[in-house]
Short mmCIF file of N, CA and C in Angstrom, two decimals:
data_model
loop_
_atom_site.label_atom_id
_atom_site.label_comp_id
_atom_site.label_asym_id
_atom_site.label_seq_id
_atom_site.Cartn_x
_atom_site.Cartn_y
_atom_site.Cartn_z
N MET A 867 2.17 12.39 8.11
CA MET A 867 2.77 11.78 6.96
C MET A 867 4.05 11.08 7.41
N GLU A 868 4.27 9.88 6.90
CA GLU A 868 5.48 9.14 7.22
C GLU A 868 6.15 8.75 5.88
N ILE A 869 7.48 8.76 5.85
CA ILE A 869 8.19 8.33 4.68
C ILE A 869 9.17 7.24 5.09
N TRP A 870 9.06 6.10 4.36
CA TRP A 870 9.97 5.00 4.57
C TRP A 870 11.12 5.21 3.66
N ILE A 871 12.33 5.29 4.24
CA ILE A 871 13.55 5.55 3.44
C ILE A 871 14.68 4.63 3.76
N ASN A 872 15.59 4.58 2.76
CA ASN A 872 16.93 4.03 2.93
C ASN A 872 17.83 5.25 2.70
N PRO A 873 18.57 5.73 3.71
CA PRO A 873 19.36 6.96 3.53
C PRO A 873 20.38 6.87 2.39
N ALA A 874 20.75 5.65 2.00
CA ALA A 874 21.72 5.50 0.89
C ALA A 874 21.11 5.68 -0.46
N CYS A 875 19.77 5.75 -0.53
CA CYS A 875 19.03 5.82 -1.80
C CYS A 875 18.89 7.24 -2.26
N SER A 876 19.28 7.53 -3.49
CA SER A 876 19.20 8.87 -4.05
C SER A 876 17.73 9.34 -4.22
N LYS A 877 16.85 8.41 -4.57
CA LYS A 877 15.41 8.74 -4.71
C LYS A 877 14.84 9.18 -3.36
N CYS A 878 15.29 8.48 -2.26
CA CYS A 878 14.82 8.86 -0.96
C CYS A 878 15.30 10.22 -0.55
N ARG A 879 16.59 10.52 -0.83
CA ARG A 879 17.15 11.79 -0.49
C ARG A 879 16.45 12.94 -1.28
N SER A 880 16.12 12.66 -2.54
CA SER A 880 15.38 13.66 -3.36
C SER A 880 14.03 13.91 -2.79
N ALA A 881 13.31 12.85 -2.37
CA ALA A 881 11.99 12.99 -1.80
C ALA A 881 12.03 13.81 -0.52
N LEU A 882 13.04 13.51 0.32
CA LEU A 882 13.19 14.31 1.57
C LEU A 882 13.45 15.78 1.26
N SER A 883 14.29 16.04 0.29
CA SER A 883 14.61 17.41 -0.10
C SER A 883 13.36 18.16 -0.54
N LEU A 884 12.54 17.49 -1.33
CA LEU A 884 11.31 18.11 -1.81
C LEU A 884 10.32 18.31 -0.67
N LEU A 885 10.19 17.35 0.19
CA LEU A 885 9.31 17.51 1.35
C LEU A 885 9.76 18.71 2.22
N ASP A 886 11.06 18.79 2.42
CA ASP A 886 11.60 19.92 3.19
C ASP A 886 11.36 21.25 2.49
N ALA A 887 11.58 21.30 1.18
CA ALA A 887 11.39 22.52 0.41
C ALA A 887 9.93 22.96 0.48
N GLU A 888 9.00 22.01 0.59
CA GLU A 888 7.59 22.34 0.64
C GLU A 888 7.10 22.57 2.06
N GLY A 889 8.01 22.45 3.07
CA GLY A 889 7.64 22.68 4.43
C GLY A 889 6.71 21.61 4.99
N ALA A 890 6.78 20.38 4.48
CA ALA A 890 5.91 19.29 4.90
C ALA A 890 6.22 18.86 6.32
N ASP A 891 5.22 18.43 7.02
CA ASP A 891 5.38 17.83 8.34
C ASP A 891 5.34 16.32 8.17
N TYR A 892 6.48 15.67 8.47
CA TYR A 892 6.59 14.26 8.21
C TYR A 892 7.49 13.61 9.22
N THR A 893 7.38 12.26 9.32
CA THR A 893 8.23 11.44 10.15
C THR A 893 9.04 10.54 9.21
N VAL A 894 10.31 10.40 9.52
CA VAL A 894 11.18 9.50 8.72
C VAL A 894 11.23 8.14 9.42
N ARG A 895 11.06 7.11 8.60
CA ARG A 895 11.22 5.75 9.09
C ARG A 895 12.33 5.10 8.25
N ARG A 896 13.42 4.79 8.88
CA ARG A 896 14.50 4.06 8.25
C ARG A 896 14.13 2.59 8.28
N TYR A 897 13.47 2.15 7.25
CA TYR A 897 12.82 0.84 7.31
C TYR A 897 13.77 -0.35 7.31
N LEU A 898 15.05 -0.11 7.00
CA LEU A 898 16.04 -1.17 7.10
C LEU A 898 16.40 -1.42 8.57
N GLU A 899 16.29 -0.40 9.40
CA GLU A 899 16.58 -0.51 10.83
C GLU A 899 15.29 -0.78 11.63
N ASP A 900 14.23 -0.06 11.28
CA ASP A 900 12.94 -0.21 11.93
C ASP A 900 12.02 -0.98 10.94
N VAL A 901 12.26 -2.26 10.92
CA VAL A 901 11.63 -3.14 9.86
C VAL A 901 10.14 -3.23 10.07
N PRO A 902 9.37 -2.96 9.00
CA PRO A 902 7.90 -3.07 9.10
C PRO A 902 7.46 -4.52 9.32
N SER A 903 6.46 -4.66 10.14
CA SER A 903 5.88 -6.00 10.37
C SER A 903 5.08 -6.38 9.12
N GLU A 904 4.67 -7.62 9.07
CA GLU A 904 3.82 -8.10 7.97
C GLU A 904 2.51 -7.30 7.95
N ASP A 905 1.94 -7.03 9.12
CA ASP A 905 0.70 -6.24 9.18
C ASP A 905 0.89 -4.83 8.68
N GLU A 906 2.05 -4.22 9.00
CA GLU A 906 2.33 -2.85 8.52
C GLU A 906 2.48 -2.85 7.00
N ILE A 907 3.12 -3.88 6.47
CA ILE A 907 3.26 -3.98 5.01
C ILE A 907 1.90 -4.17 4.36
N ARG A 908 1.06 -5.00 4.93
CA ARG A 908 -0.30 -5.17 4.38
C ARG A 908 -1.06 -3.85 4.38
N ASP A 909 -0.91 -3.08 5.51
CA ASP A 909 -1.61 -1.81 5.61
C ASP A 909 -1.12 -0.85 4.52
N VAL A 910 0.18 -0.77 4.34
CA VAL A 910 0.72 0.10 3.30
C VAL A 910 0.31 -0.32 1.92
N LEU A 911 0.26 -1.62 1.68
CA LEU A 911 -0.20 -2.14 0.38
C LEU A 911 -1.67 -1.70 0.13
N ASP A 912 -2.50 -1.83 1.16
CA ASP A 912 -3.88 -1.40 1.03
C ASP A 912 -3.96 0.08 0.71
N ARG A 913 -3.14 0.88 1.41
CA ARG A 913 -3.12 2.31 1.19
C ARG A 913 -2.62 2.65 -0.22
N LEU A 914 -1.67 1.89 -0.70
CA LEU A 914 -1.13 2.10 -2.04
C LEU A 914 -2.06 1.60 -3.13
N GLY A 915 -2.92 0.62 -2.77
CA GLY A 915 -3.77 -0.02 -3.77
C GLY A 915 -2.95 -0.95 -4.64
N LEU A 916 -1.87 -1.53 -4.07
CA LEU A 916 -0.97 -2.40 -4.83
C LEU A 916 -0.85 -3.74 -4.17
N GLU A 917 -0.23 -4.64 -4.88
CA GLU A 917 0.07 -5.99 -4.37
C GLU A 917 1.56 -6.02 -3.98
N PRO A 918 1.98 -6.99 -3.12
CA PRO A 918 3.37 -7.00 -2.67
C PRO A 918 4.38 -7.10 -3.82
N TRP A 919 4.05 -7.84 -4.86
CA TRP A 919 4.96 -7.98 -5.98
C TRP A 919 5.12 -6.66 -6.72
N ASP A 920 4.17 -5.77 -6.57
CA ASP A 920 4.27 -4.46 -7.22
C ASP A 920 5.32 -3.53 -6.55
N ILE A 921 5.63 -3.80 -5.29
CA ILE A 921 6.61 -2.96 -4.60
C ILE A 921 7.89 -3.74 -4.21
N THR A 922 8.10 -4.85 -4.89
CA THR A 922 9.27 -5.69 -4.62
C THR A 922 10.36 -5.37 -5.61
N ARG A 923 11.56 -5.13 -5.07
CA ARG A 923 12.77 -4.88 -5.87
C ARG A 923 13.32 -6.24 -6.28
N THR A 924 12.81 -6.73 -7.35
CA THR A 924 13.14 -8.15 -7.78
C THR A 924 14.57 -8.27 -8.32
N GLN A 925 15.27 -7.19 -8.56
CA GLN A 925 16.64 -7.29 -9.05
C GLN A 925 17.66 -7.36 -7.91
N GLU A 926 17.18 -7.21 -6.67
CA GLU A 926 18.09 -7.31 -5.51
C GLU A 926 18.59 -8.72 -5.37
N ASP A 927 19.78 -8.89 -4.81
CA ASP A 927 20.35 -10.22 -4.63
C ASP A 927 19.47 -11.15 -3.85
N ALA A 928 18.85 -10.64 -2.78
CA ALA A 928 17.99 -11.47 -1.93
C ALA A 928 16.82 -11.99 -2.74
N ALA A 929 16.25 -11.18 -3.59
CA ALA A 929 15.12 -11.63 -4.44
C ALA A 929 15.56 -12.74 -5.39
N LYS A 930 16.77 -12.57 -5.96
CA LYS A 930 17.30 -13.57 -6.85
C LYS A 930 17.54 -14.89 -6.11
N GLU A 931 18.13 -14.75 -4.92
CA GLU A 931 18.42 -15.92 -4.11
C GLU A 931 17.12 -16.69 -3.73
N LEU A 932 16.05 -15.94 -3.46
CA LEU A 932 14.77 -16.55 -3.12
C LEU A 932 14.03 -17.04 -4.33
N GLY A 933 14.47 -16.66 -5.53
CA GLY A 933 13.80 -17.07 -6.75
C GLY A 933 12.44 -16.42 -6.95
N MET A 934 12.33 -15.17 -6.48
CA MET A 934 11.03 -14.50 -6.48
C MET A 934 10.47 -14.23 -7.83
N LYS A 935 11.28 -14.13 -8.83
CA LYS A 935 10.76 -13.89 -10.21
C LYS A 935 9.86 -15.01 -10.66
N ASP A 936 10.05 -16.20 -10.06
CA ASP A 936 9.26 -17.36 -10.42
C ASP A 936 8.07 -17.59 -9.49
N TRP A 937 7.91 -16.76 -8.48
CA TRP A 937 6.82 -16.94 -7.53
C TRP A 937 5.49 -16.55 -8.21
N ALA A 938 4.45 -17.25 -7.82
CA ALA A 938 3.13 -16.88 -8.35
C ALA A 938 2.73 -15.54 -7.84
N ARG A 939 1.98 -14.85 -8.63
CA ARG A 939 1.49 -13.51 -8.28
C ARG A 939 -0.01 -13.56 -8.25
N ASP A 940 -0.52 -14.20 -7.19
CA ASP A 940 -1.94 -14.32 -7.00
C ASP A 940 -2.29 -14.24 -5.54
N GLU A 941 -3.57 -14.23 -5.24
CA GLU A 941 -4.04 -14.07 -3.86
C GLU A 941 -3.49 -15.11 -2.89
N SER A 942 -3.38 -16.33 -3.37
CA SER A 942 -2.90 -17.40 -2.52
C SER A 942 -1.39 -17.26 -2.20
N SER A 943 -0.68 -16.51 -2.98
CA SER A 943 0.77 -16.31 -2.76
C SER A 943 1.05 -14.97 -2.05
N ARG A 944 0.05 -14.16 -1.83
CA ARG A 944 0.24 -12.82 -1.25
C ARG A 944 1.00 -12.89 0.07
N ASP A 945 0.61 -13.75 0.95
CA ASP A 945 1.25 -13.84 2.31
C ASP A 945 2.73 -14.20 2.17
N ARG A 946 3.06 -15.04 1.25
CA ARG A 946 4.46 -15.41 1.02
C ARG A 946 5.28 -14.17 0.62
N TRP A 947 4.73 -13.39 -0.25
CA TRP A 947 5.42 -12.14 -0.68
C TRP A 947 5.57 -11.16 0.49
N VAL A 948 4.48 -10.97 1.25
CA VAL A 948 4.52 -10.05 2.36
C VAL A 948 5.57 -10.53 3.39
N ARG A 949 5.59 -11.78 3.68
CA ARG A 949 6.57 -12.32 4.62
C ARG A 949 7.98 -12.07 4.15
N ALA A 950 8.24 -12.28 2.87
CA ALA A 950 9.58 -12.03 2.30
C ALA A 950 9.96 -10.57 2.44
N LEU A 951 9.00 -9.66 2.19
CA LEU A 951 9.33 -8.22 2.36
C LEU A 951 9.67 -7.86 3.78
N SER A 952 8.97 -8.48 4.73
CA SER A 952 9.23 -8.23 6.13
C SER A 952 10.58 -8.84 6.57
N GLU A 953 10.90 -10.03 6.05
CA GLU A 953 12.14 -10.69 6.41
C GLU A 953 13.35 -10.11 5.68
N HIS A 954 13.09 -9.48 4.52
CA HIS A 954 14.17 -8.87 3.70
C HIS A 954 13.73 -7.46 3.30
N PRO A 955 13.74 -6.52 4.22
CA PRO A 955 13.22 -5.19 3.94
C PRO A 955 13.89 -4.44 2.79
N ARG A 956 15.12 -4.83 2.47
CA ARG A 956 15.80 -4.19 1.37
C ARG A 956 15.05 -4.41 0.04
N LEU A 957 14.14 -5.40 0.02
CA LEU A 957 13.37 -5.68 -1.16
C LEU A 957 12.22 -4.70 -1.40
N ILE A 958 11.89 -3.90 -0.36
CA ILE A 958 10.77 -2.98 -0.50
C ILE A 958 11.16 -1.78 -1.32
N GLN A 959 10.36 -1.48 -2.32
CA GLN A 959 10.59 -0.30 -3.17
C GLN A 959 10.53 0.94 -2.28
N ARG A 960 11.31 1.94 -2.62
CA ARG A 960 11.41 3.10 -1.77
C ARG A 960 11.51 4.35 -2.60
N PRO A 961 11.21 5.48 -2.02
CA PRO A 961 10.55 5.70 -0.71
C PRO A 961 9.08 5.50 -0.82
N ILE A 962 8.48 5.13 0.29
CA ILE A 962 7.03 5.05 0.38
C ILE A 962 6.56 6.15 1.33
N ILE A 963 5.59 6.92 0.86
CA ILE A 963 5.08 8.04 1.66
C ILE A 963 3.60 7.78 1.95
N THR A 964 3.29 7.77 3.23
CA THR A 964 1.89 7.66 3.62
C THR A 964 1.29 9.06 3.70
N ALA A 965 0.22 9.28 3.00
CA ALA A 965 -0.39 10.61 2.90
C ALA A 965 -1.39 10.79 4.02
N GLU A 966 -1.77 12.02 4.27
CA GLU A 966 -2.67 12.35 5.39
C GLU A 966 -4.10 11.86 5.15
N ASP A 967 -4.45 11.59 3.89
CA ASP A 967 -5.84 11.14 3.63
C ASP A 967 -5.97 9.60 3.77
N GLY A 968 -4.95 8.93 4.25
CA GLY A 968 -5.03 7.48 4.39
C GLY A 968 -4.49 6.69 3.23
N THR A 969 -4.04 7.34 2.20
CA THR A 969 -3.45 6.67 1.04
C THR A 969 -1.93 6.70 1.19
N ALA A 970 -1.28 6.16 0.19
CA ALA A 970 0.20 6.17 0.16
C ALA A 970 0.64 6.23 -1.31
N VAL A 971 1.89 6.61 -1.49
CA VAL A 971 2.49 6.59 -2.82
C VAL A 971 3.92 6.12 -2.72
N VAL A 972 4.39 5.53 -3.80
CA VAL A 972 5.81 5.22 -3.93
C VAL A 972 6.43 6.48 -4.53
N GLY A 973 7.22 7.21 -3.75
CA GLY A 973 7.66 8.54 -4.13
C GLY A 973 8.98 8.55 -4.91
N ARG A 974 9.04 7.82 -6.00
CA ARG A 974 10.28 7.75 -6.78
C ARG A 974 10.47 8.92 -7.74
N THR A 975 9.40 9.74 -7.90
CA THR A 975 9.50 10.89 -8.77
C THR A 975 9.01 12.11 -8.00
N ASP A 976 9.42 13.31 -8.45
CA ASP A 976 8.96 14.52 -7.80
C ASP A 976 7.42 14.63 -7.90
N GLU A 977 6.88 14.15 -9.02
CA GLU A 977 5.42 14.23 -9.20
C GLU A 977 4.69 13.38 -8.17
N ALA A 978 5.24 12.18 -7.87
CA ALA A 978 4.63 11.31 -6.88
C ALA A 978 4.67 11.92 -5.51
N VAL A 979 5.82 12.56 -5.17
CA VAL A 979 5.98 13.25 -3.86
C VAL A 979 4.98 14.37 -3.75
N ARG A 980 4.86 15.17 -4.82
CA ARG A 980 3.91 16.30 -4.82
C ARG A 980 2.47 15.76 -4.69
N ASP A 981 2.20 14.62 -5.34
CA ASP A 981 0.87 13.99 -5.20
C ASP A 981 0.57 13.67 -3.75
N ALA A 982 1.54 13.10 -3.03
CA ALA A 982 1.35 12.80 -1.63
C ALA A 982 1.11 14.04 -0.81
N LEU A 983 1.78 15.12 -1.14
CA LEU A 983 1.63 16.38 -0.43
C LEU A 983 0.25 16.99 -0.64
N SER A 984 -0.32 16.72 -1.78
CA SER A 984 -1.61 17.31 -2.13
C SER A 984 -2.81 16.60 -1.52
N ARG A 985 -2.58 15.41 -0.95
CA ARG A 985 -3.67 14.62 -0.42
C ARG A 985 -4.07 15.03 0.96
#
């Protein structure tokens, strides 16, 4: 199991605390320093069953500067979104936990983290 975190994020710290409390075996990826490639983002999106706009923090300054709220949200625009997430990793919703069964969850709640643990 791997968890993508920003150490400054309270939701990430909560997820880590819960994983530790449950004795989970996991690897931490500080995704702002170890930036995921476009292929890694696509893989995580497939595991999440989501589209890139579903995990984009559109209220971040970078998203506003890029005008992302006006970007099309369709298959032909998918690569543009993925590229933006790779170039601006702060835009990626966090934390993301990859589960042992090949799926992933956005672990913003205790329930989502527990869901990842149960997989």
